[in-house]
Short mmCIF file of C-alpha atoms in Angstrom, two decimals:
data_model
loop_
_atom_site.label_atom_id
_atom_site.label_comp_id
_atom_site.label_asym_id
_atom_site.label_seq_id
_atom_site.Cartn_x
_atom_site.Cartn_y
_atom_site.Cartn_z
CA MET L 1 72.17 98.02 84.92
CA THR L 2 73.19 101.13 87.70
CA VAL L 3 76.36 100.12 89.81
CA GLU L 4 76.85 102.97 92.71
CA SER L 5 80.38 103.86 93.83
CA SER L 6 81.37 103.48 96.78
CA ALA L 7 82.55 107.09 97.16
CA ALA L 8 78.98 107.49 96.34
CA ARG L 9 77.75 105.07 98.83
CA GLY L 10 79.80 107.12 101.30
CA THR L 11 78.29 110.35 100.68
CA ARG L 12 74.77 109.13 101.05
CA ARG L 13 75.99 107.89 104.76
CA GLY L 14 77.06 110.85 105.70
CA GLY L 15 79.64 111.88 108.53
CA THR L 16 83.22 111.43 108.02
CA GLU L 17 82.67 108.64 105.32
CA THR L 18 82.07 111.15 102.89
CA GLY L 19 84.30 110.92 100.03
CA GLY L 20 87.38 112.79 98.45
CA ASP L 21 86.42 116.67 99.06
CA ALA L 22 83.73 116.32 100.78
CA GLY L 23 85.01 114.44 104.00
CA ARG L 24 87.73 116.75 104.18
CA THR L 25 85.24 119.75 104.52
CA ALA L 26 82.79 118.26 107.06
CA ARG L 27 85.53 117.49 109.15
CA ALA L 28 86.78 121.13 108.40
CA ALA L 29 83.67 122.01 109.47
CA GLU L 30 82.74 120.48 112.68
CA SER L 31 86.47 121.46 113.83
CA PRO L 32 86.79 125.29 113.33
CA LYS L 33 89.80 127.15 114.44
CA PRO L 34 89.85 129.19 117.98
CA ALA L 35 89.72 132.46 118.30
CA LYS L 36 92.72 134.01 118.36
CA ARG L 37 93.58 135.36 122.10
CA ALA L 38 94.94 138.53 123.41
CA THR L 39 98.44 138.51 124.60
CA ALA L 40 99.09 138.75 128.01
CA LYS L 41 101.19 142.02 127.22
CA ALA L 42 98.44 143.68 125.90
CA PRO L 43 97.94 147.38 128.61
CA ALA L 44 94.65 146.69 130.59
CA LYS L 45 93.10 150.06 129.30
CA THR L 46 92.93 148.12 125.44
CA ALA L 47 91.74 145.03 126.83
CA ALA L 48 88.84 147.11 128.49
CA LYS L 49 87.98 148.64 125.01
CA ALA L 50 88.12 145.85 122.67
CA PRO L 51 84.81 144.42 121.94
CA ALA L 52 83.37 142.08 124.04
CA ARG L 53 83.46 139.11 121.65
CA LYS L 54 80.31 136.90 120.61
CA ALA L 55 79.57 133.55 121.63
CA PRO L 56 80.08 131.16 118.88
CA ALA L 57 76.78 130.26 117.59
CA LYS L 58 75.44 126.63 118.54
CA ARG L 59 76.18 124.71 115.62
CA THR L 60 73.27 122.12 114.63
CA PRO L 61 74.94 118.43 113.92
CA ALA L 62 76.39 117.62 110.48
CA LYS L 63 72.86 114.86 110.10
CA ALA L 64 70.69 117.49 110.80
CA THR L 65 71.52 120.33 108.39
CA LYS L 66 69.47 119.88 105.30
CA ALA L 67 72.05 121.52 102.62
CA THR L 68 75.64 121.28 104.12
CA LYS L 69 78.73 122.54 102.70
CA ALA L 70 80.07 118.94 102.72
CA THR L 71 76.96 118.19 100.58
CA LYS L 72 77.37 119.95 98.00
CA ALA L 73 80.87 120.03 97.63
CA ALA L 74 80.05 116.44 97.26
CA LYS L 75 78.44 116.79 95.00
CA GLN L 76 81.34 118.92 92.73
CA SER L 77 84.59 117.28 93.55
CA GLY L 78 82.74 113.52 94.77
CA PRO L 79 83.53 110.69 91.37
CA ALA L 80 80.70 110.94 88.51
CA GLU L 81 78.63 107.99 88.36
CA PRO L 82 80.37 105.08 86.32
CA GLN L 83 78.61 104.83 83.34
CA LEU L 84 78.24 101.78 82.04
CA VAL L 85 78.53 100.95 77.49
CA GLN L 86 76.00 97.96 76.69
CA LEU L 87 74.66 96.98 73.49
CA LEU L 88 72.72 93.59 74.87
CA THR L 89 70.36 93.89 77.88
CA PRO L 90 69.99 91.05 80.10
CA GLU L 91 67.38 89.75 78.30
CA GLY L 92 69.19 90.07 74.84
CA LYS L 93 67.32 93.08 73.82
CA ARG L 94 69.49 95.43 71.01
CA VAL L 95 70.19 98.81 72.76
CA ALA L 96 71.81 101.60 70.97
CA ASP L 97 74.76 103.26 71.18
CA ALA L 98 76.06 106.05 69.00
CA GLU L 99 79.54 105.83 69.92
CA TYR L 100 80.26 102.09 70.30
CA ASP L 101 77.40 100.82 67.52
CA PRO L 102 80.06 101.01 64.42
CA TYR L 103 82.29 99.00 65.42
CA VAL L 104 79.72 96.45 64.88
CA ALA L 105 77.41 98.12 62.57
CA ASP L 106 78.24 95.55 60.12
CA ILE L 107 79.19 91.80 62.52
CA THR L 108 76.42 89.08 60.30
CA PRO L 109 74.24 86.38 62.38
CA GLU L 110 77.14 84.10 61.40
CA GLU L 111 79.74 86.18 63.58
CA LEU L 112 77.31 86.14 65.93
CA ARG L 113 76.40 82.64 66.65
CA GLY L 114 80.74 82.72 65.97
CA LEU L 115 80.59 84.42 69.38
CA TYR L 116 78.32 82.02 71.05
CA ARG L 117 79.81 79.24 69.99
CA ASP L 118 83.26 80.77 71.48
CA MET L 119 81.22 81.03 74.44
CA VAL L 120 79.71 77.57 74.85
CA LEU L 121 82.71 75.87 73.82
CA THR L 122 85.09 77.70 76.22
CA ARG L 123 82.30 77.32 79.22
CA ARG L 124 82.27 73.49 78.43
CA PHE L 125 86.56 73.26 78.83
CA ASP L 126 86.69 75.10 81.75
CA ALA L 127 84.17 72.96 83.61
CA GLU L 128 85.97 69.65 82.54
CA ALA L 129 89.00 70.91 83.44
CA THR L 130 87.29 72.08 87.05
CA SER L 131 85.96 68.72 87.10
CA LEU L 132 89.82 66.87 86.36
CA GLN L 133 91.17 69.34 89.01
CA ARG L 134 88.34 68.00 91.52
CA GLN L 135 89.25 63.77 90.12
CA GLY L 136 93.43 64.59 91.05
CA GLU L 137 93.69 64.70 87.62
CA LEU L 138 95.01 68.60 88.11
CA GLY L 139 96.69 70.45 90.68
CA LEU L 140 94.93 74.15 90.22
CA TRP L 141 92.73 75.25 88.16
CA ALA L 142 91.61 78.81 88.10
CA SER L 143 87.98 79.11 86.47
CA LEU L 144 86.48 81.76 84.09
CA LEU L 145 82.82 80.77 84.70
CA GLY L 146 81.13 83.94 84.19
CA GLN L 147 83.11 85.89 82.17
CA GLU L 148 82.84 84.52 78.77
CA ALA L 149 81.81 87.74 77.35
CA ALA L 150 84.77 89.48 78.55
CA GLN L 151 86.92 87.46 77.47
CA ILE L 152 85.63 86.61 73.61
CA GLY L 153 84.17 89.82 72.97
CA SER L 154 87.80 91.44 73.79
CA GLY L 155 89.88 88.51 72.13
CA ARG L 156 87.90 88.31 68.95
CA ALA L 157 88.78 92.36 68.75
CA THR L 158 92.65 91.16 68.27
CA ARG L 159 94.32 91.14 65.17
CA GLY L 160 96.90 88.28 63.97
CA ASP L 161 99.37 90.79 64.55
CA ASP L 162 98.07 92.10 67.42
CA TRP L 163 99.97 90.48 71.17
CA VAL L 164 97.97 89.40 73.90
CA PHE L 165 99.71 89.44 78.01
CA PRO L 166 97.24 87.12 79.70
CA THR L 167 96.71 86.38 83.48
CA TYR L 168 96.03 82.75 84.78
CA ARG L 169 92.66 82.59 83.85
CA GLU L 170 92.09 83.63 80.08
CA HIS L 171 90.86 80.70 78.50
CA GLY L 172 88.32 82.14 76.45
CA VAL L 173 91.25 84.50 74.84
CA ALA L 174 93.05 81.92 74.37
CA TRP L 175 90.55 80.02 72.27
CA CYS L 176 90.52 82.98 70.07
CA ARG L 177 93.71 83.26 69.80
CA GLY L 178 94.15 79.91 68.99
CA VAL L 179 95.55 77.81 71.18
CA ASP L 180 94.48 74.38 71.73
CA PRO L 181 92.58 73.87 75.30
CA VAL L 182 94.82 70.83 76.31
CA ASN L 183 97.76 72.71 75.95
CA LEU L 184 96.92 75.34 79.04
CA LEU L 185 96.19 71.87 81.29
CA GLY L 186 100.13 71.12 80.78
CA MET L 187 101.16 73.70 83.60
CA PHE L 188 98.21 73.32 85.57
CA ARG L 189 98.80 69.10 85.33
CA GLY L 190 102.87 69.78 86.11
CA VAL L 191 104.22 68.34 82.94
CA ASN L 192 105.49 71.63 81.89
CA HIS L 193 105.88 75.46 82.15
CA GLY L 194 103.67 77.07 79.69
CA GLY L 195 103.04 73.97 76.69
CA TRP L 196 102.63 76.46 74.21
CA ASP L 197 105.27 78.85 72.11
CA PRO L 198 104.23 82.17 71.89
CA ASN L 199 104.95 83.48 69.11
CA SER L 200 103.18 81.22 67.29
CA ASN L 201 99.81 82.25 68.96
CA ASN L 202 100.94 86.33 70.06
CA PHE L 203 100.00 85.12 72.95
CA GLN L 204 102.18 85.11 75.89
CA LEU L 205 102.76 82.45 78.75
CA TYR L 206 99.62 82.64 81.34
CA THR L 207 101.05 84.48 84.35
CA ILE L 208 100.70 83.88 87.91
CA VAL L 209 102.92 86.54 89.32
CA ILE L 210 99.60 89.15 89.80
CA GLY L 211 100.49 92.16 87.85
CA SER L 212 104.00 91.61 86.37
CA GLN L 213 102.18 91.17 83.02
CA THR L 214 101.34 94.69 82.51
CA LEU L 215 104.86 95.78 82.89
CA HIS L 216 105.76 92.91 80.39
CA ALA L 217 103.28 94.54 77.77
CA THR L 218 103.56 97.81 78.30
CA GLY L 219 107.66 97.04 77.46
CA TYR L 220 106.36 95.55 74.03
CA ALA L 221 104.73 98.00 73.47
CA MET L 222 106.98 100.61 73.79
CA GLY L 223 109.20 98.30 71.38
CA ILE L 224 106.14 98.27 68.95
CA THR L 225 106.24 101.96 68.68
CA LYS L 226 109.94 102.50 67.91
CA ASP L 227 109.46 99.30 65.29
CA GLY L 228 106.95 101.95 63.72
CA ALA L 229 104.68 99.01 63.30
CA ASP L 230 100.73 99.48 63.82
CA SER L 231 100.24 96.95 65.90
CA ALA L 232 98.55 96.29 69.68
CA VAL L 233 99.29 95.03 72.99
CA ILE L 234 96.57 94.25 74.99
CA ALA L 235 97.22 93.08 79.10
CA TYR L 236 94.75 91.25 81.26
CA PHE L 237 94.67 91.25 84.95
CA GLY L 238 91.71 91.56 87.88
CA ASP L 239 90.13 93.93 90.02
CA GLY L 240 93.04 92.80 92.50
CA ALA L 241 95.62 93.30 90.50
CA SER L 242 94.52 96.72 90.21
CA SER L 243 95.88 97.20 93.64
CA GLN L 244 99.83 96.11 92.53
CA GLY L 245 102.29 98.57 92.15
CA ASP L 246 103.28 96.76 89.35
CA VAL L 247 99.89 97.81 87.38
CA ASN L 248 100.15 101.57 88.45
CA GLU L 249 103.98 101.43 87.05
CA ALA L 250 102.56 100.29 83.71
CA PHE L 251 100.09 103.30 84.01
CA THR L 252 102.93 105.32 84.35
CA PHE L 253 104.97 104.23 81.46
CA SER L 254 102.53 103.39 78.92
CA ALA L 255 100.99 107.20 79.31
CA VAL L 256 104.11 108.96 79.52
CA TYR L 257 105.65 107.02 76.28
CA ASN L 258 102.66 106.93 74.50
CA ALA L 259 102.57 103.33 74.26
CA PRO L 260 99.70 101.26 72.45
CA VAL L 261 98.48 98.99 74.90
CA VAL L 262 94.90 98.37 76.10
CA PHE L 263 94.80 97.74 79.52
CA PHE L 264 91.40 94.71 80.04
CA CYS L 265 90.55 94.61 84.04
CA GLN L 266 87.96 92.01 84.26
CA ASN L 267 86.96 92.77 87.39
CA ASN L 268 84.96 90.53 88.44
CA GLN L 269 84.25 91.70 91.93
CA TRP L 270 86.61 89.87 93.98
CA ALA L 271 89.84 89.61 94.88
CA ILE L 272 89.91 86.00 96.14
CA SER L 273 87.66 87.09 99.41
CA GLU L 274 88.30 90.93 99.74
CA PRO L 275 85.97 92.96 97.59
CA THR L 276 86.16 95.63 95.19
CA GLU L 277 85.12 98.58 97.77
CA LYS L 278 87.50 97.23 100.18
CA GLN L 279 89.87 98.41 97.16
CA THR L 280 89.50 101.76 95.91
CA ARG L 281 86.88 104.62 96.46
CA VAL L 282 86.11 104.89 93.29
CA PRO L 283 85.14 102.77 89.88
CA LEU L 284 88.33 101.68 88.23
CA TYR L 285 87.75 102.65 85.13
CA GLN L 286 88.19 106.46 86.83
CA ARG L 287 91.55 105.46 88.15
CA ALA L 288 92.65 106.12 83.82
CA SER L 289 92.78 109.84 84.33
CA GLY L 290 95.20 110.31 87.23
CA PHE L 291 97.96 108.61 84.50
CA GLY L 292 96.65 111.17 81.79
CA PHE L 293 94.96 108.29 79.28
CA PRO L 294 90.71 107.35 79.29
CA GLY L 295 89.04 104.65 80.89
CA VAL L 296 85.90 102.99 80.12
CA ARG L 297 83.57 101.01 81.81
CA VAL L 298 81.67 98.02 80.08
CA ASP L 299 79.30 95.50 80.70
CA GLY L 300 81.41 92.51 81.02
CA ASN L 301 78.46 89.65 80.37
CA ASP L 302 77.61 91.63 77.40
CA VAL L 303 79.71 90.05 74.27
CA LEU L 304 78.81 92.36 71.96
CA ALA L 305 79.63 95.92 74.05
CA CYS L 306 83.19 94.25 74.89
CA LEU L 307 84.08 93.45 71.16
CA ALA L 308 83.13 97.30 70.20
CA VAL L 309 85.01 98.35 73.84
CA THR L 310 88.44 96.73 72.95
CA LYS L 311 88.22 96.97 68.82
CA ALA L 312 87.52 101.11 69.55
CA ALA L 313 90.77 101.09 72.35
CA LEU L 314 92.58 98.96 70.32
CA ALA L 315 92.38 100.69 66.81
CA ARG L 316 93.26 104.18 69.25
CA ALA L 317 96.25 102.87 70.57
CA ARG L 318 97.05 101.79 66.60
CA ARG L 319 96.45 105.24 65.29
CA GLY L 320 99.38 106.49 67.97
CA GLU L 321 96.99 107.54 70.85
CA GLY L 322 98.41 105.93 73.51
CA PRO L 323 97.33 103.78 76.07
CA THR L 324 93.31 103.08 77.43
CA LEU L 325 91.90 101.62 80.61
CA VAL L 326 88.77 99.09 79.63
CA GLU L 327 87.29 97.77 83.31
CA ALA L 328 84.79 94.60 82.39
CA PHE L 329 82.46 95.09 84.53
CA THR L 330 81.53 91.29 85.32
CA TYR L 331 80.75 88.28 88.07
CA ARG L 332 83.20 85.58 89.13
CA MET L 333 79.93 82.80 89.47
CA GLY L 334 82.93 80.25 90.58
CA ALA L 335 85.21 80.18 93.07
CA HIS L 336 87.99 82.36 92.50
CA THR L 337 90.13 78.94 92.34
CA THR L 338 89.74 74.95 93.22
CA SER L 339 91.36 75.73 96.46
CA ASP L 340 88.80 78.62 97.65
CA ASP L 341 85.55 78.19 99.30
CA PRO L 342 83.41 81.54 97.61
CA THR L 343 80.45 80.47 100.35
CA ARG L 344 82.65 81.81 103.37
CA TYR L 345 82.44 85.17 102.01
CA ARG L 346 80.22 85.85 99.69
CA SER L 347 75.69 85.61 99.64
CA ASP L 348 74.05 82.51 97.35
CA ASP L 349 71.34 85.65 96.75
CA GLU L 350 74.36 87.49 95.34
CA ARG L 351 75.48 84.85 92.93
CA GLU L 352 72.32 84.11 91.88
CA SER L 353 71.04 87.77 90.91
CA TRP L 354 74.34 87.44 88.62
CA GLU L 355 73.15 84.17 87.02
CA ALA L 356 70.36 86.29 86.05
CA ARG L 357 72.77 88.14 83.66
CA ASP L 358 73.93 84.91 82.45
CA PRO L 359 76.39 86.09 79.45
CA ILE L 360 75.43 82.82 77.64
CA GLN L 361 72.13 83.30 77.79
CA ARG L 362 72.17 86.32 77.00
CA LEU L 363 73.36 86.33 73.70
CA ARG L 364 71.11 82.97 73.31
CA ALA L 365 67.93 85.15 73.78
CA HIS L 366 69.31 87.96 70.63
CA LEU L 367 69.70 84.91 68.48
CA GLU L 368 66.40 83.21 69.24
CA ALA L 369 64.81 86.13 68.94
CA GLU L 370 65.96 87.54 65.61
CA GLY L 371 65.95 84.58 63.86
CA HIS L 372 69.56 83.89 63.69
CA ALA L 373 69.45 80.37 65.23
CA ASP L 374 67.28 77.48 65.83
CA GLU L 375 67.27 74.53 67.53
CA ALA L 376 69.50 72.44 64.90
CA PHE L 377 72.55 75.23 65.80
CA PHE L 378 71.81 74.92 69.64
CA ALA L 379 72.33 70.90 69.12
CA GLU L 380 74.80 70.51 67.10
CA LEU L 381 77.00 72.71 69.08
CA GLU L 382 75.75 70.79 72.13
CA GLU L 383 77.54 67.48 70.32
CA GLU L 384 80.28 69.47 70.07
CA SER L 385 80.66 70.93 73.34
CA GLU L 386 80.29 67.24 74.61
CA ALA L 387 83.31 66.10 72.23
CA LEU L 388 85.52 68.74 73.19
CA GLY L 389 84.71 67.67 76.78
CA ARG L 390 86.16 64.23 75.92
CA ARG L 391 88.58 64.86 73.46
CA VAL L 392 90.33 67.28 76.79
CA ARG L 393 89.33 64.47 79.21
CA GLU L 394 91.51 62.01 77.07
CA ALA L 395 94.41 64.32 76.21
CA VAL L 396 95.00 65.16 80.18
CA ARG L 397 95.45 61.62 81.27
CA ALA L 398 97.33 60.77 77.99
CA MET L 399 100.25 63.12 79.16
CA PRO L 400 103.61 61.71 79.58
CA ASP L 401 105.51 62.72 82.89
CA PRO L 402 108.19 65.20 82.00
CA ASP L 403 111.80 63.96 82.19
CA PRO L 404 113.45 64.99 85.58
CA MET L 405 116.45 65.98 83.76
CA ALA L 406 114.89 68.86 81.68
CA MET L 407 114.85 70.82 85.02
CA PHE L 408 118.39 71.61 84.02
CA GLU L 409 117.95 72.73 80.08
CA HIS L 410 117.52 76.51 79.48
CA THR L 411 118.64 77.38 82.90
CA TYR L 412 121.69 79.67 80.81
CA ALA L 413 122.25 80.30 77.23
CA ASP L 414 125.84 79.18 76.97
CA GLY L 415 125.74 76.66 79.84
CA HIS L 416 127.17 76.80 83.19
CA ALA L 417 129.68 75.12 84.95
CA LEU L 418 127.35 74.99 88.40
CA VAL L 419 124.56 73.96 86.91
CA ASP L 420 126.43 70.83 84.90
CA GLU L 421 127.68 69.63 88.38
CA GLU L 422 124.04 69.26 89.41
CA ARG L 423 122.86 67.68 87.03
CA ALA L 424 125.72 64.67 86.87
CA GLU L 425 125.23 64.47 90.91
CA PHE L 426 121.38 64.49 90.00
CA ALA L 427 121.88 61.50 87.40
CA ALA L 428 123.76 59.95 90.10
CA TYR L 429 121.17 59.55 92.13
CA GLN L 430 118.50 59.16 90.30
CA ALA L 431 120.13 56.52 88.24
CA SER L 432 120.91 54.65 92.40
CA PHE L 433 117.20 54.23 92.15
CA GLU L 434 117.73 52.01 88.90
CA ASP L 435 120.39 49.66 90.51
CA ALA L 436 118.26 49.26 93.75
CA ASP L 437 115.11 47.59 91.68
CA VAL L 438 118.16 45.31 89.83
CA THR L 439 119.66 44.59 92.99
CA GLY L 440 116.78 43.43 94.37
CA LYS L 441 114.92 41.47 91.29
CA ALA L 442 118.28 39.22 91.44
CA ASN L 443 117.41 38.07 94.86
#
């Protein structure tokens, strides 16, 4: 898959849209410095002897030249064409990569089936959550449809002692870390503030504030270094979050302090309704070089490549070689959240072209071609996925409403006079409804 950078497109269009130094060169060529005028105080005879100035040569418009300096400069100083790491083609064919093959060289057919199972079950859970929201059982839901390979591949690359800092869409990563899918839904139903203990799975709570988790991850990674541990940290965020100041500050701190952190950007190409080309002039992974650490772009619909690239980045972090930026180039097939309507800003043709690169179908084609899975396996998995959907649906509907008084808990570690006063006032307010019910029944 060939992806053209925005700067390269600007060069191809020509004119002042040319990116980087090339654009500056083009503008400089169109605006030469005026010739230096003779001073008014110069003697007349000196002025008479001065050689006559040649009329400036008529310049050919920039678009008409065969090879302008701007074009040459663009080739020399413009951003390099994106390099995409891919181990499975959209048709499921295995391709070689000398750098990343060693990280998946010993993968077994059973493990490949496990990756496929992870993606299928994650997608089924995600579909059930979307359905529950449409039925009014959830307040909101952020679907991962189309991003299963990026999440399962990177999630399975982590070790038990690694720490994960997610956004609000990492349902597949949560699955890999052993978080019960039902626990992910409590926050979206409004019955809790997270639903799981981060320390039990080394998987932090979902972060709604865009990009802030990258700073948390960097700080934790710096602490790991001070502790002398060999574990690593991985922080997830989207292409839209890459424009946030918090993310760039995390890049700065992690590079300066050589923190063992992997920044995993799922570039699904749409920050709600804003396409990536309106956020950056270069491919996202190339930003890492400006902060002093490597970046790599991986086919985000290739679970095998995501597994290998993330393993390599985490291994590098554990060796004390600092951070890495991984850009998983993928596509958000659904809406940004269930409150979004993607038909207002993108075409059906675009979605259909990406559906042909479906990450689940890609791995299934590989499994079938290599004889690693039969129809019995797929049928059994289908039954398991439907059972998961039923369990999630029943569990969500059975979630008890939270105790209203719980909002006053854990506000301060040692209690607070004002909070105690507010708690008492609210308790009296709640009790007034009970008194009204009793009075009404008595009458």
